[in-house]
mmCIF file of C-alpha atoms and ligand atoms in Angstrom:
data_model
loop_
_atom_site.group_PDB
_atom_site.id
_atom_site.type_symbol
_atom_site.label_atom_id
_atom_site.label_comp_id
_atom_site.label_asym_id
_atom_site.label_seq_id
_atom_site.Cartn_x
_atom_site.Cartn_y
_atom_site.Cartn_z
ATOM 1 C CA UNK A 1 0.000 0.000 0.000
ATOM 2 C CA UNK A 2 1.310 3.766 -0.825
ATOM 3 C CA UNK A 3 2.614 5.753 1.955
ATOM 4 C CA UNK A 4 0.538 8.354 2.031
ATOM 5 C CA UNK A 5 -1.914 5.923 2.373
ATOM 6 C CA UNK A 6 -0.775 4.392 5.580
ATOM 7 C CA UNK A 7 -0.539 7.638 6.818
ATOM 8 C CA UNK A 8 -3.714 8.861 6.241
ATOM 9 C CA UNK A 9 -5.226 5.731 8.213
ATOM 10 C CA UNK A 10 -4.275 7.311 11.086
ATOM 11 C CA UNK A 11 -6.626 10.336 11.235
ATOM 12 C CA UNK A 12 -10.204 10.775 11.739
ATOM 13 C CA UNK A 13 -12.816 11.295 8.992
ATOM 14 C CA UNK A 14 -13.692 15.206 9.255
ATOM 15 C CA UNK A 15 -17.724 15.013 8.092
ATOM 16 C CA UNK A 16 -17.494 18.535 6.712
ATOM 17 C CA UNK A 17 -15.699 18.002 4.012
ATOM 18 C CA UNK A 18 -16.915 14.535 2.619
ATOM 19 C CA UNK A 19 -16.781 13.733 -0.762
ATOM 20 C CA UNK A 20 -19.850 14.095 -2.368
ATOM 21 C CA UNK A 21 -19.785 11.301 -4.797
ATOM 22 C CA UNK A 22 -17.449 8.190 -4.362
ATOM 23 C CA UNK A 23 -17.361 5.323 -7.025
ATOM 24 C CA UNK A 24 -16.472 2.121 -6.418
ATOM 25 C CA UNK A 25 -14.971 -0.450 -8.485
ATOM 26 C CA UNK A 26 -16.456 -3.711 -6.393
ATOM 27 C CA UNK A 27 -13.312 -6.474 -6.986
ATOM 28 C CA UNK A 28 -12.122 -8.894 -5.415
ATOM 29 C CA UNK A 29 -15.575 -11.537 -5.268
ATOM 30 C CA UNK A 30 -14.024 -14.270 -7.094
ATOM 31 C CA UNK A 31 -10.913 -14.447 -5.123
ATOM 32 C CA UNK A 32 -12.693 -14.023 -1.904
ATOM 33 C CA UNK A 33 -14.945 -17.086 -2.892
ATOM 34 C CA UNK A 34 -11.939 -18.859 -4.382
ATOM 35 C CA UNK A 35 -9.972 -19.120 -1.054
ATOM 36 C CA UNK A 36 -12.844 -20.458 1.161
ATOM 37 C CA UNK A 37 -13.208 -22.896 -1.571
ATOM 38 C CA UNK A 38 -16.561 -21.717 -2.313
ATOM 39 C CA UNK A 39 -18.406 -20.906 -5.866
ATOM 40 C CA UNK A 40 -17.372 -17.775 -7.254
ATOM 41 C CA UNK A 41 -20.989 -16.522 -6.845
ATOM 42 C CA UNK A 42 -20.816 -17.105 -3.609
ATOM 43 C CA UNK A 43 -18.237 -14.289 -3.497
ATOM 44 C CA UNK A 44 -20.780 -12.418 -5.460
ATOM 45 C CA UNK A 45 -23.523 -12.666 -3.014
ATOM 46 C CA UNK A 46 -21.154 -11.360 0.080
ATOM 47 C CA UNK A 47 -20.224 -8.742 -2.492
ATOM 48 C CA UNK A 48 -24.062 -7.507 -2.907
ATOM 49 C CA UNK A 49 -24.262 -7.640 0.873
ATOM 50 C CA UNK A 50 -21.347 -5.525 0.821
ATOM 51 C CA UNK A 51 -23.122 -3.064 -1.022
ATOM 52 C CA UNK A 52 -26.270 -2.798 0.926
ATOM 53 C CA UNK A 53 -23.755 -2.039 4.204
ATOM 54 C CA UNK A 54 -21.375 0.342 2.175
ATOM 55 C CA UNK A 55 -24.527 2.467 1.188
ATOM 56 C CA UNK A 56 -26.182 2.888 3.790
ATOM 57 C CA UNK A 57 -23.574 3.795 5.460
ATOM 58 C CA UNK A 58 -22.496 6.393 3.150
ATOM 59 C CA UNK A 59 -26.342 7.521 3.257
ATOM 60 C CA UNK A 60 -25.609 7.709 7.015
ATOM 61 C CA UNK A 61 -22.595 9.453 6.703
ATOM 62 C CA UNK A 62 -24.168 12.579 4.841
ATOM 63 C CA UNK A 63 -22.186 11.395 1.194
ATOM 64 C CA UNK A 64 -24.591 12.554 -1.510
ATOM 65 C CA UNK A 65 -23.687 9.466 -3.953
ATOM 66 C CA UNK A 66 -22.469 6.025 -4.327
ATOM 67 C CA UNK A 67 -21.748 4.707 -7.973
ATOM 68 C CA UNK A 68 -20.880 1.115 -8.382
ATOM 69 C CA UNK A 69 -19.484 -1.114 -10.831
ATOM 70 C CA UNK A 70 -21.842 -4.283 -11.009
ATOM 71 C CA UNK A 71 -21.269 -5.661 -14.483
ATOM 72 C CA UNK A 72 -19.093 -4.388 -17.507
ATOM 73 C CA UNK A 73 -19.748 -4.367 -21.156
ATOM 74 C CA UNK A 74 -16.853 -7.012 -20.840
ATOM 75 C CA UNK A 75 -18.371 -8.864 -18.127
ATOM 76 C CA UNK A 76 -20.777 -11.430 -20.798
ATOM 77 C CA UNK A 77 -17.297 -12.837 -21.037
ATOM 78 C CA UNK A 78 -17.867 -14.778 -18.189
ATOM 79 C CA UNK A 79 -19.663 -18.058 -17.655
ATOM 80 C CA UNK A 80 -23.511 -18.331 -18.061
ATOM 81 C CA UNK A 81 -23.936 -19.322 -14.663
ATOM 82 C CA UNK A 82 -21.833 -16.719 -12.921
ATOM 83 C CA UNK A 83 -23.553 -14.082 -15.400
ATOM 84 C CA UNK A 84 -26.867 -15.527 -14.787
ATOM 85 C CA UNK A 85 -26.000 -15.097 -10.516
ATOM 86 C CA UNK A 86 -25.029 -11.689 -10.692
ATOM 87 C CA UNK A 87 -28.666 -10.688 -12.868
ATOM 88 C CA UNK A 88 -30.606 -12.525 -9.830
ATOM 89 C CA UNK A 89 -28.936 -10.496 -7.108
ATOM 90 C CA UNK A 90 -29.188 -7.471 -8.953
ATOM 91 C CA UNK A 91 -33.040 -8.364 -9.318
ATOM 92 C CA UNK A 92 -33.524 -9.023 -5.998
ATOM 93 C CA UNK A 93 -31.620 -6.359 -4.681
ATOM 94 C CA UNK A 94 -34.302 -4.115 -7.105
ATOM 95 C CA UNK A 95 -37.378 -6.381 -5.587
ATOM 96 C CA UNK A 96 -36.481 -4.896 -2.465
ATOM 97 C CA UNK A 97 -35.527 -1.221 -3.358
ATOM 98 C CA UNK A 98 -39.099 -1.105 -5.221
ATOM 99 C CA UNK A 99 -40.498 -1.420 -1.414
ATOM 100 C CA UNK A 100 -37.795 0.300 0.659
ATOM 101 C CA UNK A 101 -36.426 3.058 -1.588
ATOM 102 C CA UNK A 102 -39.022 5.416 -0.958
ATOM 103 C CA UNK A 103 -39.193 4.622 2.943
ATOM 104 C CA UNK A 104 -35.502 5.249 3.414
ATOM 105 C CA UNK A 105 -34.943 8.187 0.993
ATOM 106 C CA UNK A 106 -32.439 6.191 -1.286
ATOM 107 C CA UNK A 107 -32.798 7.320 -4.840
ATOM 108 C CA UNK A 108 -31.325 4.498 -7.199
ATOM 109 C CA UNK A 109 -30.619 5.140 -11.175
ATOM 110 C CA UNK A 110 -28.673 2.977 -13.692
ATOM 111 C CA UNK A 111 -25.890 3.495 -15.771
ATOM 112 C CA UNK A 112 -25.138 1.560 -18.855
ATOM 113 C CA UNK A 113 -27.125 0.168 -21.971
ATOM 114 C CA UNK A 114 -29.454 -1.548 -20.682
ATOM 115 C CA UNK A 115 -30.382 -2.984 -23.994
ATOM 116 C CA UNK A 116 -29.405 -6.229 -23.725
ATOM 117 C CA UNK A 117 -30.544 -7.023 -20.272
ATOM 118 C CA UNK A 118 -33.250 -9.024 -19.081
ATOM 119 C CA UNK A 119 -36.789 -7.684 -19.581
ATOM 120 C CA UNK A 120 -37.519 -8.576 -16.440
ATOM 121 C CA UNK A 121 -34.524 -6.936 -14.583
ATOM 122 C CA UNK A 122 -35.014 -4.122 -17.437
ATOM 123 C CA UNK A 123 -38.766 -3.466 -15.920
ATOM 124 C CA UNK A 124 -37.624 -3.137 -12.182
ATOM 125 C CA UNK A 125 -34.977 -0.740 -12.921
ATOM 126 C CA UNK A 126 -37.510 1.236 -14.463
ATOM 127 C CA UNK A 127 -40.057 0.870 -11.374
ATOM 128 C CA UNK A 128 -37.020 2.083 -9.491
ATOM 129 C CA UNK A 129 -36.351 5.145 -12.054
ATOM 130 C CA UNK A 130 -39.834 6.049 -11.864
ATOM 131 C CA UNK A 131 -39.470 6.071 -7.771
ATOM 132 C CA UNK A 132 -36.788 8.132 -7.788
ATOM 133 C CA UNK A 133 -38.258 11.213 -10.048
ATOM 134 C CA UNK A 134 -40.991 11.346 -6.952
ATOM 135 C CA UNK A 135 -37.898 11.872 -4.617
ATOM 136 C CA UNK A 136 -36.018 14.902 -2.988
ATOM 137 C CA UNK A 137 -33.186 15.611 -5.460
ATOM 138 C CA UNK A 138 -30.906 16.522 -2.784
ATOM 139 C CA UNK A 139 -31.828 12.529 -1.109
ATOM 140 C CA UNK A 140 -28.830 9.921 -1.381
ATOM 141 C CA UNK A 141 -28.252 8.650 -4.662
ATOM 142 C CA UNK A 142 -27.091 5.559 -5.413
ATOM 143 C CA UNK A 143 -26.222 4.585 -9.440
ATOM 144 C CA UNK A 144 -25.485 1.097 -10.307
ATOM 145 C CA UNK A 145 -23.560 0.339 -13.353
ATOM 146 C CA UNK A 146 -24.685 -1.967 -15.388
ATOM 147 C CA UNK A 147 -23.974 -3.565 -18.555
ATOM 148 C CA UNK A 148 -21.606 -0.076 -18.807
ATOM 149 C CA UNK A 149 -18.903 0.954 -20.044
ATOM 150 C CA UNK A 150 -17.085 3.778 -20.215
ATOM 151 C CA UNK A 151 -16.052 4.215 -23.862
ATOM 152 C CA UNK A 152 -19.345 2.675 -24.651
ATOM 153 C CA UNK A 153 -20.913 5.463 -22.551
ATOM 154 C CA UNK A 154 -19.060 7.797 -24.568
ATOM 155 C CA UNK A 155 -19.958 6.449 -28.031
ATOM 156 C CA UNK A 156 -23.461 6.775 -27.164
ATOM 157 C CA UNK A 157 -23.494 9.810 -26.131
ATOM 158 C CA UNK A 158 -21.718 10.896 -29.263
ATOM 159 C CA UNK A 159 -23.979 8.846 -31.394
ATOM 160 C CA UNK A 160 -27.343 10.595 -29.607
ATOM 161 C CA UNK A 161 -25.288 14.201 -30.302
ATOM 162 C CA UNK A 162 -24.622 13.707 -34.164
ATOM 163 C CA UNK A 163 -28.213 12.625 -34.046
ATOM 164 C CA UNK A 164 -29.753 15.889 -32.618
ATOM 165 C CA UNK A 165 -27.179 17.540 -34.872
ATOM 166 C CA UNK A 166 -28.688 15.890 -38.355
ATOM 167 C CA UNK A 167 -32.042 17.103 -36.918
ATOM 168 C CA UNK A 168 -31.188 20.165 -36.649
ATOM 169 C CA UNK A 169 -31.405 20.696 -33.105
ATOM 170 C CA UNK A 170 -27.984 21.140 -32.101
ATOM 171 C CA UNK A 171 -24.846 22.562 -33.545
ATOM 172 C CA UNK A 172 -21.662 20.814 -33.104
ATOM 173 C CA UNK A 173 -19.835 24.561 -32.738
ATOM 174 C CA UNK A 174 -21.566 25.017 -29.434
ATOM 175 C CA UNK A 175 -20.451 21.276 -27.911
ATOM 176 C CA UNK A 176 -18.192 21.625 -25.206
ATOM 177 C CA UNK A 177 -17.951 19.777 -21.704
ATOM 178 C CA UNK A 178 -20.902 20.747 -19.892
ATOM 179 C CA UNK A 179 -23.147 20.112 -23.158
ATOM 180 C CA UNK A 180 -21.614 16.601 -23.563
ATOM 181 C CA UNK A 181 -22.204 16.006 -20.063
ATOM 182 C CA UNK A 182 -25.702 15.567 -20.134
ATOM 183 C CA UNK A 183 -25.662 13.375 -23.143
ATOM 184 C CA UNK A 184 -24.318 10.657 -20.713
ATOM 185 C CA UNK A 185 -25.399 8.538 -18.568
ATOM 186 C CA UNK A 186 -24.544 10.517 -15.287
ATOM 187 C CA UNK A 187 -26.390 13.739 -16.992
ATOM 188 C CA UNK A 188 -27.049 15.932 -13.765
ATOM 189 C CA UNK A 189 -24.812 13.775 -11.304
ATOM 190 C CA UNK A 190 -21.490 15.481 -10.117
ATOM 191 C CA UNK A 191 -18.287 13.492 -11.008
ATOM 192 C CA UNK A 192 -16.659 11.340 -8.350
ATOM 193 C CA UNK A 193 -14.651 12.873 -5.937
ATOM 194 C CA UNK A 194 -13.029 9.742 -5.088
ATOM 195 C CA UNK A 195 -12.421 6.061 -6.818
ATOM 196 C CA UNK A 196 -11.924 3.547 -4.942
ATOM 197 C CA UNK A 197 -10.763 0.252 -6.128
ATOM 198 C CA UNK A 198 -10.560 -2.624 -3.772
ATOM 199 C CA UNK A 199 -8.840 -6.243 -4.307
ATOM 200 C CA UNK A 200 -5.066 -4.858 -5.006
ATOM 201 C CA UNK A 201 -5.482 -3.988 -8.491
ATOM 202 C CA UNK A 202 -4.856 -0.654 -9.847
ATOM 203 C CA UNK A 203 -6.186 0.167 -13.249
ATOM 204 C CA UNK A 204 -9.610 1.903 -14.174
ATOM 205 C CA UNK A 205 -10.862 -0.829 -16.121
ATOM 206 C CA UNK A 206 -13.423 0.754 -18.797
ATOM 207 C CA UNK A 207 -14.712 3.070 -15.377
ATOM 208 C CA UNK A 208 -16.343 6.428 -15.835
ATOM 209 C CA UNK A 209 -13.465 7.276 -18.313
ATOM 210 C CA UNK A 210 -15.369 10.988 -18.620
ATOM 211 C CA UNK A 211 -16.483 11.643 -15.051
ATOM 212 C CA UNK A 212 -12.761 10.489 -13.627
ATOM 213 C CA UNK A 213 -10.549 13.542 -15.184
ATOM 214 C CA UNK A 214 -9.898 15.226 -11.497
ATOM 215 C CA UNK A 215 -11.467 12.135 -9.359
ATOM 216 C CA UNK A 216 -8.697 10.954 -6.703
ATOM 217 C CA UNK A 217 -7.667 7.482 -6.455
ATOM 218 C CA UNK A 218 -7.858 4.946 -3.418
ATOM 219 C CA UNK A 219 -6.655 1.708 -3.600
ATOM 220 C CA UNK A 220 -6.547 -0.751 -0.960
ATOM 221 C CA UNK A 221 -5.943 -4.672 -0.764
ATOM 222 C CA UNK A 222 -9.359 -5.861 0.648
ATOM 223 C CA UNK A 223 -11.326 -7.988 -1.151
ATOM 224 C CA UNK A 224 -14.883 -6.774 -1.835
ATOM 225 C CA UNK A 225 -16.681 -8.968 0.367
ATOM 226 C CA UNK A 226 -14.032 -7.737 3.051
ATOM 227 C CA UNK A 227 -14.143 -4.127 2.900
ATOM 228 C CA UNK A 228 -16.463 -2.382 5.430
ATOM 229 C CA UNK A 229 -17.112 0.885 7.385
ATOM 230 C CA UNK A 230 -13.417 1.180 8.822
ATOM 231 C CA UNK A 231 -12.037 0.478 4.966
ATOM 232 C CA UNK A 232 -14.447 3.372 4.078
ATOM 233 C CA UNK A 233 -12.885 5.729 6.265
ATOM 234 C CA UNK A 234 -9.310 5.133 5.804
ATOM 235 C CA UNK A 235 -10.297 6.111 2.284
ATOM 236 C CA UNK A 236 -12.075 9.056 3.070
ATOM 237 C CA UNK A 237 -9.293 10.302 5.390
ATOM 238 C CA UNK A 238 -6.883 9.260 2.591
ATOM 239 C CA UNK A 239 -8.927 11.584 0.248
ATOM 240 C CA UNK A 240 -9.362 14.607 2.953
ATOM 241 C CA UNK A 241 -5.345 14.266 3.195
ATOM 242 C CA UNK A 242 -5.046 15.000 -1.218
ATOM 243 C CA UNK A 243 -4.103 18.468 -2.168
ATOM 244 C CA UNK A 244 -6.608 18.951 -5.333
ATOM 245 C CA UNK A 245 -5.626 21.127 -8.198
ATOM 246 C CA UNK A 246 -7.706 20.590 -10.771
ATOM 247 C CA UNK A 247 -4.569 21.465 -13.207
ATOM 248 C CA UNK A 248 -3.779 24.961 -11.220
ATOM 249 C CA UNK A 249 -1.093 25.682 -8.604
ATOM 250 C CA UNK A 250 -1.490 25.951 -4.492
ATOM 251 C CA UNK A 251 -2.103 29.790 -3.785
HETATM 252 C C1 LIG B 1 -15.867 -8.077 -9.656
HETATM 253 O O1 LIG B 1 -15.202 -9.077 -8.893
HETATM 254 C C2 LIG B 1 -17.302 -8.118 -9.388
HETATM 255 C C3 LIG B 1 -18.286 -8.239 -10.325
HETATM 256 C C4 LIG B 1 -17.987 -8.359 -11.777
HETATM 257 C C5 LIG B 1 -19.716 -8.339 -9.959
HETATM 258 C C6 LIG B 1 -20.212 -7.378 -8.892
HETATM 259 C C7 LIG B 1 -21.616 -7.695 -8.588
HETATM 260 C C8 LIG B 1 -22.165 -7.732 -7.351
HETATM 261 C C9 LIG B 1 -21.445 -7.359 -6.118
HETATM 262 C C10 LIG B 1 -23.577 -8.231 -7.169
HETATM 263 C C11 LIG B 1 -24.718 -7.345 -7.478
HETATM 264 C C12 LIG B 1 -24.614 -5.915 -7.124
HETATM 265 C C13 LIG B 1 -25.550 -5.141 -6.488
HETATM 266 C C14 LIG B 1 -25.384 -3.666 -6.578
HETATM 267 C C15 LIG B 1 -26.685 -5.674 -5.701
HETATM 268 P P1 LIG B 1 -14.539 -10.321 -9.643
HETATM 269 O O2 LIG B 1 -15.575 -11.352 -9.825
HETATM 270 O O3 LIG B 1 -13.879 -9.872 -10.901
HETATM 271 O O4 LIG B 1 -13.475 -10.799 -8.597
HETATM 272 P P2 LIG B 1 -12.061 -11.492 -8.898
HETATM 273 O O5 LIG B 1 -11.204 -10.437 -9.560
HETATM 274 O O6 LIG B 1 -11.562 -11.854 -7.539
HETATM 275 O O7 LIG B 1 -12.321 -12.675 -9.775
#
């Protein structure tokens, strides 16, 4: 683990100047699963559980939003059955929102084409969509990214641009960040203050390649299924610790 890291463990979180949007890239479920000698979906259910903990307490916290990674446009790669396991938690994880979401004041949205997926799962991400558009914008938001990827984000954005262009609606003179911004699929949400990326592995991995341009970076060697509340902090403290620039010089 980097230095500064270690370091930063030591402090306390200060709440008044949380990130308001931290993404994490949720690795690590195979491995976990592998070394108990269990199924790898096994690792997958711990990992959903993980999720439920990690956002609420983020909710709890006062962090604004949560964006996860919990299937890539690569992902299909992998076998039916561990593709098929990772679609039933998501839907039951979306059974449940459907009754809680509005109870607990936890708006949930999707990223990613969801084209492809299940017209079943594809209907209860809309029920949840639909739920959230009744709720306080300023409410905790968590997105779930599925079936996304970042470049593929990006080409579809760019494709629904040139379209408004050949109708006349837009001009591709005027397009500059803020204009492509709400073309994708995090239109309206801030871009992550912090990544996080558990397991030990340090690479973005097709990750909100737009949104990340001034994010900072946390790494840590927990596995997924592993990483809780204390994890949470030492990254938040680790963040709080970063001197951000966005490209200038310290004053
Ligand atoms: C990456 O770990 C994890 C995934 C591709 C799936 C994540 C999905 C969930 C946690 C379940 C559903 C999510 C919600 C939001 C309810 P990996 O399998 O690549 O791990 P490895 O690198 O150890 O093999």
């Amino acid at each position: 683990m980097a230095d500064t890291q270690k370091t930063a463990t030591a402090g306390q979180v200060d709440p008044t100047r949380l990130p308001r949007h931290i993404a994490i890239i949720m690795d690590g479920n195979g491995r976990w699963a592998t070394r108990r000698g269990l199924p790898r979906t096994a690792g997958h259910k711990a990992g959903a559980e993980t999720f439920r903990r990690i956002a609420t307490y983020c909710k709890n916290l006062g962090v604004q939003y949560l964006t996860v990674y919990a299937f890539s446009t690569e992902n299909w790669k992998r076998s039916a059955d561990e593709v098929g396991a990772i679609m039933s938690l998501l839907k039951k994880y979306l059974m449940e929102a459907v009754d809680t979401m509005e109870r607990d004041n936890i708006r949930l949205h999707f990223f990613g084409d969801m084209t492809p997926i299940d017209p079943e799962l594809r209907a209860l991400a809309r029920e949840t969509d639909e739920i959230t558009e009744h709720l306080d914008a300023n409410a905790f938001q968590a997105n779930v990214c599925l079936n996304y990827g970042g470049r593929d984000e990006i080409l579809r954005a760019a494709r629904a641009f040139a379209r408004d262009c050949a109708d006349g609606k837009k001009n591709p003179e005027e397009l500059d960040d803020a204009a492509f911004s709400t073309y994708l699929d995090s239109a309206g949400v801030p871009d992550p203050d912090l990544i996080i990326r558990p397991s030990g592995e340090q690479r973005i991995s097709n990750f909100l390649l737009w949104q990340c341009a001034y994010s900072e970076f946390y790494y840590t060697d927990a596995l997924w299924p592993d990483f809780d509340e204390a994890e949470l902090n030492r990254a938040i403290v680790a963040f709080q610790s970063r001197d951000r620039r966005y490209g200038g010089v310290k004053k």
